[in-house]
């Protein structure tokens, strides 16, 4: 059986895979935080024997593979109407969820996890180090908190600007205020911009801005690469691709990575214990490839549909294969 740890709401990286699993008659069950902590469906955890059951199904005996997908999505368990301590209570309840999830991983540690629970929350900065060890180029990067050091870093670089962005993978990146949504973007800073910074500020990730020909989005499934290049008629001139995705002069095309880069990325993903993830690369105008980051539960649907990569179907087939069941797969 395949156990999917997801969210109760529609999620663009999960639901298309569920559709394929149903179509392929796969044996699977989906479990969400809402099932356990809001709807109070039957969950039984034998701590002494590390046995876990859900609705009278022994997950230890039935499950062969676990697909982790947005299970720890933040929840509002208590509202301001329920208690004046709602903020503190929500933090404490979220901590309960975290400890429950960690122990669930211990109970099912002998199963095939896609990817392993600890790897889902890997450190982006550590990954950059690992990438360089395997010969993958990464932009020059520093965490700085003073205007002086930011200006010095720009002088050390060959480019005319730096990219500044968050370095935590736990940042949501968007914020909602009633009917208005706010997004955080990476931003390019030139000398004049750095001059306007405060003398000191919160520690921030600065990276050399690479003179980019195009960006490459890769979805990785255990040694298989589904890549697409983002091409712009007017040239790739942005500090964050989210700013240009809706423009009519942007094109997505299927892309074949060089074999040596595939080997390097495979070694990297094996080292950080990720069987699946969305990798961001750029190709510079000088023809060099640079690694930016990997998102363990990154999205793929937009690029897959634009380039006919059928990633959702490929994920479903991979999960079925890991479940070691004989299933006749129907070609698209």
Short mmCIF file of C-alpha atoms in Angstrom, two decimals:
data_model
loop_
_atom_site.label_atom_id
_atom_site.label_comp_id
_atom_site.label_asym_id
_atom_site.label_seq_id
_atom_site.Cartn_x
_atom_site.Cartn_y
_atom_site.Cartn_z
CA UNK A 1 0.00 0.00 0.00
CA UNK A 2 1.05 3.59 -0.68
CA UNK A 3 0.57 6.05 2.18
CA UNK A 4 0.23 9.67 1.07
CA UNK A 5 0.79 12.31 3.73
CA UNK A 6 -0.87 15.40 2.32
CA UNK A 7 -3.38 18.15 2.93
CA UNK A 8 -7.18 17.98 2.84
CA UNK A 9 -7.48 20.91 0.42
CA UNK A 10 -6.65 20.77 -3.28
CA UNK A 11 -2.89 20.78 -3.84
CA UNK A 12 -1.63 21.06 -7.41
CA UNK A 13 1.31 18.72 -6.88
CA UNK A 14 -0.72 16.00 -5.15
CA UNK A 15 -4.19 15.76 -6.66
CA UNK A 16 -3.12 15.00 -10.26
CA UNK A 17 -1.05 12.10 -8.91
CA UNK A 18 -4.06 10.85 -6.92
CA UNK A 19 -6.09 10.86 -10.14
CA UNK A 20 -3.48 8.66 -11.82
CA UNK A 21 -3.26 6.32 -8.83
CA UNK A 22 -7.03 5.85 -8.98
CA UNK A 23 -6.92 5.31 -12.75
CA UNK A 24 -4.11 2.76 -12.40
CA UNK A 25 -6.02 1.00 -9.59
CA UNK A 26 -3.19 1.48 -7.11
CA UNK A 27 -3.59 0.48 -3.48
CA UNK A 28 -3.21 3.72 -1.51
CA UNK A 29 -4.49 5.69 1.44
CA UNK A 30 -4.25 9.42 2.11
CA UNK A 31 -3.74 10.82 5.61
CA UNK A 32 -3.87 14.52 6.51
CA UNK A 33 -3.34 16.65 9.60
CA UNK A 34 -7.04 17.51 9.46
CA UNK A 35 -7.96 13.81 9.62
CA UNK A 36 -6.09 13.34 12.89
CA UNK A 37 -6.19 16.68 14.71
CA UNK A 38 -9.41 18.32 13.50
CA UNK A 39 -11.80 15.60 12.30
CA UNK A 40 -10.53 13.16 14.97
CA UNK A 41 -10.61 10.08 12.78
CA UNK A 42 -9.49 6.89 14.51
CA UNK A 43 -5.72 6.91 15.04
CA UNK A 44 -3.97 4.48 17.38
CA UNK A 45 -0.25 4.79 18.14
CA UNK A 46 1.33 2.07 20.27
CA UNK A 47 4.39 3.95 21.52
CA UNK A 48 6.04 0.99 23.25
CA UNK A 49 5.92 -1.20 20.14
CA UNK A 50 6.07 1.57 17.52
CA UNK A 51 2.86 0.37 15.90
CA UNK A 52 0.55 2.76 14.04
CA UNK A 53 -3.01 2.16 12.87
CA UNK A 54 -5.50 4.43 11.12
CA UNK A 55 -9.21 3.57 10.93
CA UNK A 56 -8.33 0.03 12.05
CA UNK A 57 -5.75 -0.38 9.27
CA UNK A 58 -2.30 -1.36 10.51
CA UNK A 59 0.03 0.98 8.63
CA UNK A 60 3.07 -1.01 9.77
CA UNK A 61 1.74 -4.14 8.09
CA UNK A 62 0.01 -2.60 5.06
CA UNK A 63 2.24 0.25 3.91
CA UNK A 64 5.30 -0.25 1.70
CA UNK A 65 5.94 3.31 0.51
CA UNK A 66 5.23 6.75 2.01
CA UNK A 67 4.91 9.87 -0.15
CA UNK A 68 5.32 12.98 2.00
CA UNK A 69 3.57 16.00 0.52
CA UNK A 70 2.68 19.14 2.57
CA UNK A 71 1.55 17.13 5.60
CA UNK A 72 2.86 19.75 8.05
CA UNK A 73 1.00 22.63 6.42
CA UNK A 74 0.27 25.31 9.09
CA UNK A 75 -3.17 25.00 10.66
CA UNK A 76 -5.38 27.32 12.67
CA UNK A 77 -6.58 24.93 15.37
CA UNK A 78 -7.95 27.63 17.68
CA UNK A 79 -9.48 30.98 16.67
CA UNK A 80 -9.56 34.26 18.57
CA UNK A 81 -13.23 33.56 19.29
CA UNK A 82 -12.34 30.31 21.07
CA UNK A 83 -9.72 31.68 23.43
CA UNK A 84 -7.78 34.87 24.13
CA UNK A 85 -4.69 32.65 24.16
CA UNK A 86 -5.33 31.43 20.61
CA UNK A 87 -1.92 32.48 19.26
CA UNK A 88 0.03 30.63 21.95
CA UNK A 89 -2.32 27.64 21.80
CA UNK A 90 -1.86 27.32 18.03
CA UNK A 91 1.92 27.32 18.46
CA UNK A 92 1.71 24.64 21.12
CA UNK A 93 -0.70 22.50 19.09
CA UNK A 94 1.54 22.83 16.04
CA UNK A 95 4.38 21.54 18.22
CA UNK A 96 2.20 18.53 19.10
CA UNK A 97 1.66 17.88 15.39
CA UNK A 98 5.40 18.12 14.75
CA UNK A 99 6.24 15.59 17.47
CA UNK A 100 3.48 13.26 16.25
CA UNK A 101 4.83 13.41 12.68
CA UNK A 102 8.38 12.75 13.83
CA UNK A 103 7.29 9.67 15.76
CA UNK A 104 5.15 8.47 12.87
CA UNK A 105 8.34 8.55 10.79
CA UNK A 106 10.08 6.44 13.44
CA UNK A 107 7.21 3.92 13.36
CA UNK A 108 7.40 3.61 9.57
CA UNK A 109 11.13 4.16 9.16
CA UNK A 110 11.59 0.78 7.48
CA UNK A 111 9.30 1.80 4.60
CA UNK A 112 10.36 3.54 1.39
CA UNK A 113 9.92 7.27 2.04
CA UNK A 114 9.66 9.64 -0.91
CA UNK A 115 11.49 11.51 0.35
CA UNK A 116 12.65 10.75 3.91
CA UNK A 117 11.02 12.98 6.51
CA UNK A 118 14.31 14.55 7.78
CA UNK A 119 15.33 15.41 4.19
CA UNK A 120 12.12 17.34 3.58
CA UNK A 121 13.43 20.01 5.97
CA UNK A 122 17.01 20.14 4.74
CA UNK A 123 19.11 23.29 5.00
CA UNK A 124 19.35 25.24 1.74
CA UNK A 125 22.82 26.54 2.65
CA UNK A 126 24.15 23.04 3.32
CA UNK A 127 22.82 21.90 -0.06
CA UNK A 128 24.80 24.66 -1.81
CA UNK A 129 27.94 23.32 -0.12
CA UNK A 130 27.18 19.75 -1.22
CA UNK A 131 26.55 20.90 -4.80
CA UNK A 132 29.99 22.49 -5.02
CA UNK A 133 31.62 19.33 -3.66
CA UNK A 134 30.22 17.42 -6.65
CA UNK A 135 31.53 19.96 -9.14
CA UNK A 136 28.24 21.78 -9.71
CA UNK A 137 28.67 25.53 -10.05
CA UNK A 138 26.77 27.72 -7.59
CA UNK A 139 26.73 31.53 -7.48
CA UNK A 140 29.11 33.13 -4.98
CA UNK A 141 27.02 33.37 -1.81
CA UNK A 142 27.29 35.08 1.58
CA UNK A 143 25.04 35.82 4.54
CA UNK A 144 25.61 39.45 5.50
CA UNK A 145 24.08 41.98 7.87
CA UNK A 146 25.92 45.24 7.11
CA UNK A 147 25.91 47.65 4.19
CA UNK A 148 29.71 47.78 4.30
CA UNK A 149 30.13 44.05 3.73
CA UNK A 150 27.43 44.01 1.03
CA UNK A 151 29.31 46.72 -0.89
CA UNK A 152 32.59 44.82 -0.47
CA UNK A 153 30.99 41.61 -1.72
CA UNK A 154 29.74 43.34 -4.87
CA UNK A 155 33.26 44.62 -5.54
CA UNK A 156 34.58 41.05 -5.29
CA UNK A 157 32.07 39.80 -7.88
CA UNK A 158 32.37 40.10 -11.64
CA UNK A 159 28.70 41.05 -12.05
CA UNK A 160 27.15 44.49 -11.63
CA UNK A 161 24.57 43.40 -9.06
CA UNK A 162 23.76 40.99 -6.26
CA UNK A 163 20.64 38.93 -5.65
CA UNK A 164 19.17 39.17 -2.16
CA UNK A 165 16.66 36.61 -0.88
CA UNK A 166 15.55 34.50 2.07
CA UNK A 167 17.74 31.55 2.99
CA UNK A 168 15.20 29.56 4.98
CA UNK A 169 13.17 26.86 3.26
CA UNK A 170 10.48 27.29 5.90
CA UNK A 171 9.43 30.76 4.72
CA UNK A 172 5.96 30.72 3.22
CA UNK A 173 6.81 33.45 0.68
CA UNK A 174 3.27 34.83 0.59
CA UNK A 175 1.06 36.61 3.06
CA UNK A 176 -2.69 37.17 3.06
CA UNK A 177 -4.50 40.18 4.50
CA UNK A 178 -8.25 39.80 3.93
CA UNK A 179 -8.67 39.97 0.12
CA UNK A 180 -5.08 41.02 -0.57
CA UNK A 181 -2.09 38.70 -1.05
CA UNK A 182 1.54 39.74 -0.77
CA UNK A 183 4.47 37.82 -2.23
CA UNK A 184 8.15 37.96 -1.34
CA UNK A 185 10.57 38.01 -4.27
CA UNK A 186 14.28 37.75 -4.80
CA UNK A 187 15.62 41.21 -5.64
CA UNK A 188 18.65 42.48 -7.55
CA UNK A 189 20.74 45.19 -5.88
CA UNK A 190 23.23 47.42 -7.67
CA UNK A 191 25.71 49.81 -6.07
CA UNK A 192 23.13 52.58 -5.83
CA UNK A 193 20.66 50.22 -4.14
CA UNK A 194 23.23 49.02 -1.62
CA UNK A 195 24.01 52.64 -0.75
CA UNK A 196 20.41 53.07 0.43
CA UNK A 197 20.57 50.11 2.84
CA UNK A 198 20.64 50.61 6.58
CA UNK A 199 24.08 50.42 8.18
CA UNK A 200 23.10 47.07 9.66
CA UNK A 201 20.12 44.79 9.09
CA UNK A 202 18.76 41.29 9.67
CA UNK A 203 21.18 38.63 8.29
CA UNK A 204 20.29 38.06 4.64
CA UNK A 205 21.49 35.82 1.83
CA UNK A 206 23.39 37.69 -0.91
CA UNK A 207 24.39 35.94 -4.14
CA UNK A 208 26.27 37.11 -7.19
CA UNK A 209 23.77 37.77 -10.01
CA UNK A 210 24.70 35.55 -12.93
CA UNK A 211 24.31 36.96 -16.44
CA UNK A 212 21.55 34.52 -17.37
CA UNK A 213 20.64 33.21 -20.80
CA UNK A 214 17.69 31.18 -19.48
CA UNK A 215 16.45 29.38 -16.38
CA UNK A 216 15.85 25.64 -16.20
CA UNK A 217 13.26 23.98 -13.99
CA UNK A 218 13.92 20.29 -13.32
CA UNK A 219 11.70 17.77 -11.60
CA UNK A 220 13.76 14.84 -10.36
CA UNK A 221 12.37 11.36 -9.70
CA UNK A 222 15.02 8.94 -8.44
CA UNK A 223 17.54 9.37 -11.26
CA UNK A 224 15.07 10.54 -13.91
CA UNK A 225 15.05 14.18 -15.03
CA UNK A 226 12.07 16.10 -16.42
CA UNK A 227 13.46 19.48 -17.41
CA UNK A 228 12.07 22.58 -19.08
CA UNK A 229 13.79 25.81 -20.08
CA UNK A 230 12.15 29.21 -19.57
CA UNK A 231 12.83 31.34 -22.65
CA UNK A 232 12.02 35.01 -23.09
CA UNK A 233 11.79 36.75 -26.48
CA UNK A 234 13.31 39.92 -25.03
CA UNK A 235 16.04 38.07 -23.12
CA UNK A 236 15.97 36.74 -19.58
CA UNK A 237 16.17 39.93 -17.54
CA UNK A 238 14.59 39.35 -14.14
CA UNK A 239 15.69 38.71 -10.57
CA UNK A 240 12.75 36.35 -9.86
CA UNK A 241 10.92 34.29 -12.48
CA UNK A 242 7.61 34.67 -10.61
CA UNK A 243 7.56 38.27 -11.85
CA UNK A 244 7.48 37.29 -15.53
CA UNK A 245 5.55 33.99 -15.64
CA UNK A 246 2.34 35.60 -16.93
CA UNK A 247 3.99 37.53 -19.76
CA UNK A 248 3.03 36.53 -23.30
CA UNK A 249 6.65 36.51 -24.52
CA UNK A 250 7.66 33.73 -22.10
CA UNK A 251 7.99 30.23 -23.54
CA UNK A 252 8.56 26.86 -21.86
CA UNK A 253 10.30 24.13 -23.85
CA UNK A 254 11.35 20.61 -22.89
CA UNK A 255 15.07 20.48 -22.20
CA UNK A 256 17.75 17.78 -22.15
CA UNK A 257 20.44 18.26 -19.52
CA UNK A 258 24.07 17.30 -20.25
CA UNK A 259 24.86 13.78 -19.05
CA UNK A 260 27.67 14.92 -16.75
CA UNK A 261 25.31 17.39 -15.04
CA UNK A 262 22.73 14.63 -14.56
CA UNK A 263 25.36 12.47 -12.88
CA UNK A 264 26.42 15.33 -10.59
CA UNK A 265 22.82 16.14 -9.64
CA UNK A 266 22.05 12.47 -9.00
CA UNK A 267 25.01 12.23 -6.61
CA UNK A 268 23.81 15.39 -4.88
CA UNK A 269 20.24 14.10 -4.48
CA UNK A 270 21.52 10.76 -3.16
CA UNK A 271 23.73 12.55 -0.64
CA UNK A 272 20.87 14.64 0.75
CA UNK A 273 18.55 11.60 0.61
CA UNK A 274 15.98 13.07 -1.76
CA UNK A 275 14.24 10.65 -4.12
CA UNK A 276 12.15 13.48 -5.53
CA UNK A 277 12.37 17.26 -5.79
CA UNK A 278 12.21 20.38 -7.95
CA UNK A 279 15.64 21.70 -8.93
CA UNK A 280 16.28 25.25 -10.15
CA UNK A 281 19.21 25.83 -12.52
CA UNK A 282 20.32 28.66 -14.76
CA UNK A 283 22.48 28.63 -17.86
CA UNK A 284 24.68 31.69 -18.16
CA UNK A 285 25.33 33.57 -21.37
CA UNK A 286 28.83 32.10 -21.24
CA UNK A 287 27.30 28.61 -21.48
CA UNK A 288 27.84 27.49 -17.86
CA UNK A 289 25.22 25.80 -15.69
CA UNK A 290 24.59 27.05 -12.14
CA UNK A 291 22.66 25.34 -9.35
CA UNK A 292 20.33 27.61 -7.37
CA UNK A 293 18.34 25.33 -5.06
CA UNK A 294 16.21 22.22 -4.70
CA UNK A 295 12.73 22.19 -3.21
CA UNK A 296 11.96 18.72 -1.74
CA UNK A 297 8.21 19.19 -2.28
CA UNK A 298 8.38 21.69 -5.13
CA UNK A 299 5.74 22.19 -7.80
CA UNK A 300 5.87 20.77 -11.32
CA UNK A 301 2.38 20.97 -12.85
CA UNK A 302 2.78 24.21 -14.83
CA UNK A 303 5.99 23.13 -16.57
CA UNK A 304 4.69 19.60 -17.06
CA UNK A 305 1.58 20.79 -18.88
CA UNK A 306 3.46 23.35 -20.97
CA UNK A 307 6.03 20.78 -22.13
CA UNK A 308 3.94 17.56 -22.12
CA UNK A 309 6.25 15.95 -19.56
CA UNK A 310 3.46 13.89 -17.88
CA UNK A 311 5.16 14.26 -14.50
CA UNK A 312 2.06 13.41 -12.43
CA UNK A 313 1.70 10.09 -14.28
CA UNK A 314 5.41 9.39 -13.86
CA UNK A 315 5.20 10.04 -10.11
CA UNK A 316 2.22 7.69 -9.83
CA UNK A 317 4.04 4.96 -11.75
CA UNK A 318 7.12 5.42 -9.58
CA UNK A 319 5.10 5.10 -6.36
CA UNK A 320 3.39 1.97 -7.69
CA UNK A 321 6.76 0.48 -8.61
CA UNK A 322 8.06 1.18 -5.10
CA UNK A 323 4.97 -0.52 -3.72
CA UNK A 324 6.11 -3.62 -5.67
CA UNK A 325 2.73 -4.30 -7.22
CA UNK A 326 2.11 -5.63 -10.70
CA UNK A 327 0.16 -2.94 -12.53
CA UNK A 328 -0.45 -2.65 -16.26
CA UNK A 329 0.51 0.91 -17.16
CA UNK A 330 -1.41 2.59 -19.94
CA UNK A 331 0.63 4.95 -22.19
CA UNK A 332 -0.56 8.53 -22.52
#
